mmCIF file of C-alpha atoms in Angstrom:
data_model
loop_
_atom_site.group_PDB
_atom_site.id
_atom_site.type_symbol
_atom_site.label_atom_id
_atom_site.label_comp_id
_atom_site.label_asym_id
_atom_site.label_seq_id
_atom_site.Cartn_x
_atom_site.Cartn_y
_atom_site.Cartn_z
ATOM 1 C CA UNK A 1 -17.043 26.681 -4.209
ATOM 2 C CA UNK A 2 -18.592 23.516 -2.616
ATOM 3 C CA UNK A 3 -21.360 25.958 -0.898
ATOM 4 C CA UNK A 4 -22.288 28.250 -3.917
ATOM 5 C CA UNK A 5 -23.007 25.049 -6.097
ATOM 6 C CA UNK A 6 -25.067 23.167 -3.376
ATOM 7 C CA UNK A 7 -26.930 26.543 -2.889
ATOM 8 C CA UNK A 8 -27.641 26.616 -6.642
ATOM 9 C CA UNK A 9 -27.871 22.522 -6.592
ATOM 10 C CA UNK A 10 -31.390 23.032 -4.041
ATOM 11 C CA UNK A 11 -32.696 25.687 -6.281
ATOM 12 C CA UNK A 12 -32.443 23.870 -9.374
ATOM 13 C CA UNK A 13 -34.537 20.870 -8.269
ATOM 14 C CA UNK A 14 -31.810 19.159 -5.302
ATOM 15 C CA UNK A 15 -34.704 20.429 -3.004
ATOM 16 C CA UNK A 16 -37.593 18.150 -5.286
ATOM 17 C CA UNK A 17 -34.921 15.200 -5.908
ATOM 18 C CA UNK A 18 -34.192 14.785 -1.442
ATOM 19 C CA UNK A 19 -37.878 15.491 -0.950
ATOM 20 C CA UNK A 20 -38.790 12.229 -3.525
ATOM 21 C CA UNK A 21 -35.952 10.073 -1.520
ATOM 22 C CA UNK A 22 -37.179 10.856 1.979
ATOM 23 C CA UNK A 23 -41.005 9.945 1.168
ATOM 24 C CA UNK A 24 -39.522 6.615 -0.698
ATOM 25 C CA UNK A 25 -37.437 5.844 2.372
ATOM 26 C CA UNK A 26 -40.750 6.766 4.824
ATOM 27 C CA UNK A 27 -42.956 4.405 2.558
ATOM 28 C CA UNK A 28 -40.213 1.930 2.688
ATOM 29 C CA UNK A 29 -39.971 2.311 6.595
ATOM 30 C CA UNK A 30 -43.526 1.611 7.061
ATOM 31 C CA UNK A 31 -43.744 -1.340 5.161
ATOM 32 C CA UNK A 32 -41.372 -3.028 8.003
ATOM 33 C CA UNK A 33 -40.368 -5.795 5.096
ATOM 34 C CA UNK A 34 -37.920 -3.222 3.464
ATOM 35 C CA UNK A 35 -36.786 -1.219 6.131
ATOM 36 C CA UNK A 36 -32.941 -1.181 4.408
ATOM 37 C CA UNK A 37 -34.364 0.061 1.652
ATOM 38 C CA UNK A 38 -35.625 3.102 3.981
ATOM 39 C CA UNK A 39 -32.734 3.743 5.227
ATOM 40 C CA UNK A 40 -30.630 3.950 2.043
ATOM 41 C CA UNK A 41 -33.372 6.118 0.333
ATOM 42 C CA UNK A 42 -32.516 8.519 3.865
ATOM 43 C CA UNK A 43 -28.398 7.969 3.013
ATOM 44 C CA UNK A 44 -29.487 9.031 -0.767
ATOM 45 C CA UNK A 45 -31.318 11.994 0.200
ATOM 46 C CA UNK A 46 -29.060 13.597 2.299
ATOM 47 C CA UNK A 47 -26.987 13.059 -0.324
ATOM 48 C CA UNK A 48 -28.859 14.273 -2.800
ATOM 49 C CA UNK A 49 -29.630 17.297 -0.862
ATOM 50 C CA UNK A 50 -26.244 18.667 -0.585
ATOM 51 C CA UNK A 51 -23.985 16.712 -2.897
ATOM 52 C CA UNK A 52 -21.003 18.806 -3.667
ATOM 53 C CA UNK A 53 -17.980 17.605 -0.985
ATOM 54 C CA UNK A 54 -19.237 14.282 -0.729
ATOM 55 C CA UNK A 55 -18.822 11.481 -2.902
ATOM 56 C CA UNK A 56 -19.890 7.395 -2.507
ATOM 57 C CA UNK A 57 -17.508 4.481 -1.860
ATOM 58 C CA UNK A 58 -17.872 0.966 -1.184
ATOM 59 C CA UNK A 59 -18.711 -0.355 2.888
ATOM 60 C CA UNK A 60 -15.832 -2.311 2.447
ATOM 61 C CA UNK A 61 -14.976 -6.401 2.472
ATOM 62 C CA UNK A 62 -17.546 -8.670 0.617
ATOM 63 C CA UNK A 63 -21.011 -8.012 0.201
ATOM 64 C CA UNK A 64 -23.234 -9.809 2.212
ATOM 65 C CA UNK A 65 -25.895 -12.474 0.389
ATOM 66 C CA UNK A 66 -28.203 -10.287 2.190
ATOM 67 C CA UNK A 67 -26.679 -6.617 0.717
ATOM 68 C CA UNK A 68 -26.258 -8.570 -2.772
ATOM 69 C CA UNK A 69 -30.387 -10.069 -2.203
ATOM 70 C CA UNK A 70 -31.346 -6.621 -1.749
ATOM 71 C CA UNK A 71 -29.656 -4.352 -4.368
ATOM 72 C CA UNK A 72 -31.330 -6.982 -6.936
ATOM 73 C CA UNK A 73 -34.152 -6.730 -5.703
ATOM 74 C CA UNK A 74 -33.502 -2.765 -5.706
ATOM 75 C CA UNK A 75 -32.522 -2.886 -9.054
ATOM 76 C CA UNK A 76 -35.429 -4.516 -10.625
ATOM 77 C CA UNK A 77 -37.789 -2.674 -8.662
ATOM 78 C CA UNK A 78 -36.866 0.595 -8.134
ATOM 79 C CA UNK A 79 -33.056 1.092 -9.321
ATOM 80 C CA UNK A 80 -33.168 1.072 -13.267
ATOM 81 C CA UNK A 81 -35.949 3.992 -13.054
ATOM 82 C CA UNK A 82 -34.560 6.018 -10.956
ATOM 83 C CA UNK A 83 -31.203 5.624 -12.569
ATOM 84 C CA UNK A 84 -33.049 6.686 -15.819
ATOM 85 C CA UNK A 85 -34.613 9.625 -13.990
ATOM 86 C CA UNK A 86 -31.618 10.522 -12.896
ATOM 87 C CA UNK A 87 -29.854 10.493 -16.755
ATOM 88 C CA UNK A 88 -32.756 12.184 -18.006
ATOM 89 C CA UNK A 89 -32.459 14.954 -15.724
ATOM 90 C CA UNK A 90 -29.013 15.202 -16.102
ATOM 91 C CA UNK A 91 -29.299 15.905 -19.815
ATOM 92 C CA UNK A 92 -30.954 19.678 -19.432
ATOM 93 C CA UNK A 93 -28.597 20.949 -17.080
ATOM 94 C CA UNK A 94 -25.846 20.270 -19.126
ATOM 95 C CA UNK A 95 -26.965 22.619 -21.625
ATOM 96 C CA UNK A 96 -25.738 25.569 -19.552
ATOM 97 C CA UNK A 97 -22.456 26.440 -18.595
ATOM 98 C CA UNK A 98 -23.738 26.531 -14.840
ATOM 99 C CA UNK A 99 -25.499 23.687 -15.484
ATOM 100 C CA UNK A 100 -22.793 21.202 -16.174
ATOM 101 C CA UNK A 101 -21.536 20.307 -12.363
ATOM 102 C CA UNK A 102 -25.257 19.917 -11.611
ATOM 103 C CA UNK A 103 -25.546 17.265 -14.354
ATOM 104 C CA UNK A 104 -22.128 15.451 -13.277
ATOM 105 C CA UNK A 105 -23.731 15.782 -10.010
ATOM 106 C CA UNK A 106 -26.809 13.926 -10.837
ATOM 107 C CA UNK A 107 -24.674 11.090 -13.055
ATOM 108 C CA UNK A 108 -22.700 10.923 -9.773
ATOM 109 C CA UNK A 109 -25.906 9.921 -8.240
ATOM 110 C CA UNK A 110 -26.735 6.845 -11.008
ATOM 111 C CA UNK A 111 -24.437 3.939 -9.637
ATOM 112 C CA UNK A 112 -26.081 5.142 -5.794
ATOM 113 C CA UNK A 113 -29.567 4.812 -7.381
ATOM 114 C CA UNK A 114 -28.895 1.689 -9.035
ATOM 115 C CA UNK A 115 -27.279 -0.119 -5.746
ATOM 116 C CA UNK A 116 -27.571 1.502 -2.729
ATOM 117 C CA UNK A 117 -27.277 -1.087 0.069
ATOM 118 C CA UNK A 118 -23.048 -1.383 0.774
ATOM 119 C CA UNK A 119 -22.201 2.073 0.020
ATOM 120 C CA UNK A 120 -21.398 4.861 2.218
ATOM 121 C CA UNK A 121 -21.103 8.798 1.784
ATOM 122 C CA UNK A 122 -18.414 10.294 2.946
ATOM 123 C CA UNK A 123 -16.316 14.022 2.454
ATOM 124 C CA UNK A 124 -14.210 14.076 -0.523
ATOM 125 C CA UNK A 125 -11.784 15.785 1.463
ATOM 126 C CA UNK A 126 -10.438 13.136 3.174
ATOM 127 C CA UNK A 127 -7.201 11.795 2.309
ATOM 128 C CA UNK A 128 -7.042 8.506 1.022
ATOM 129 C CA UNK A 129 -10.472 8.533 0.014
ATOM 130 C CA UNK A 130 -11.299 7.920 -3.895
ATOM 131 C CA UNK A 131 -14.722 6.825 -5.290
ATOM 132 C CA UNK A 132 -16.137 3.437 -5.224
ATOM 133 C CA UNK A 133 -13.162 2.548 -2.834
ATOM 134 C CA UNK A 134 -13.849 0.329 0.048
ATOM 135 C CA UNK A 135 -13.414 2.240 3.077
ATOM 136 C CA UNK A 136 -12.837 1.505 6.587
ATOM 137 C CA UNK A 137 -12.355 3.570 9.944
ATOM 138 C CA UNK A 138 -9.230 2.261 10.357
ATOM 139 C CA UNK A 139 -7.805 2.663 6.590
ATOM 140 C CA UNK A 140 -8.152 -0.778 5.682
ATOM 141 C CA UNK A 141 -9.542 -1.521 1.897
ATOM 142 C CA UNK A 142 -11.573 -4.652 0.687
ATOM 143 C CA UNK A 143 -8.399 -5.293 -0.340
ATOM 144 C CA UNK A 144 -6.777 -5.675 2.450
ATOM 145 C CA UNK A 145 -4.060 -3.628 2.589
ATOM 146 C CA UNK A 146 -4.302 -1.059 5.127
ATOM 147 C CA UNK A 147 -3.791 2.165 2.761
ATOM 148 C CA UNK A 148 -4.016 0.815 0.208
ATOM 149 C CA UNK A 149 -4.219 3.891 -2.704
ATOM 150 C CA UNK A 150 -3.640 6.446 -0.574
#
């Protein structure tokens, strides 16, 4: 099921919304100064290019000042319109029937857009994994517990 709505997710503008992350993440790149902010607009657009099976949780332990720096800076810049871009988006395709995963699909994509810098994408398959959960290699949580809502 995960393949026939990614297929349908690129031909219903997935394709356009990658294609706008990778150019933000090349501009980003060559301006040296925000090179993070590259490389999470490349994390967001291979997200955004195939988005079904994957899902976004929290790094894991505390945010860095330098993580927590950037996503304000993120947010104020770039975040809150591309957040609303994202909403306003959304709203059309969820007045089909095949429509509506593609627009909780693009909501899924608002708290990404909004603070990138901290998060990782992983496969929603995996056990243990939830969203916005801190996750680990080893299992441990931001909370410290190793398995913690597993």
């Amino acid at each position: 099921m995960n393949l026939i709505l990614n297929i349908i997710w690129l031909l219903f503008g997935g394709i356009w919304l990658a294609l706008g992350y990778l150019a933000a993440g090349i501009i980003c790149c060559l301006l040296i100064v925000t090179i993070p902010f590259g490389i999470a607009s490349f994390r967001i657009a291979a997200y955004a290019f195939w988005p079904f099976g994957r899902t976004v949780v929290d790094r894991g332990g505390a945010p860095g000042v330098f993580s927590t720096v950037g996503n304000v800076i993120w947010l104020v810049v770039a975040g809150v319109w591309i957040a609303v871009g994202h909403v306003l988006t959304a709203i059309p395709m969820f007045l089909s029937i095949i429509g509506i995963p593609l627009g909780i699909a693009n909501l899924k994509m608002v708290p990404i857009s909004l603070m990138p810098l901290g998060k990782v994408i992983v496969p929603t398959g995996r056990a243990g994994i939830t969203p916005y959960r801190a996750y680990s290699p080893n299992g441990a949580t931001a909370y410290g517990a190793p398995g913690y809502g597993r």
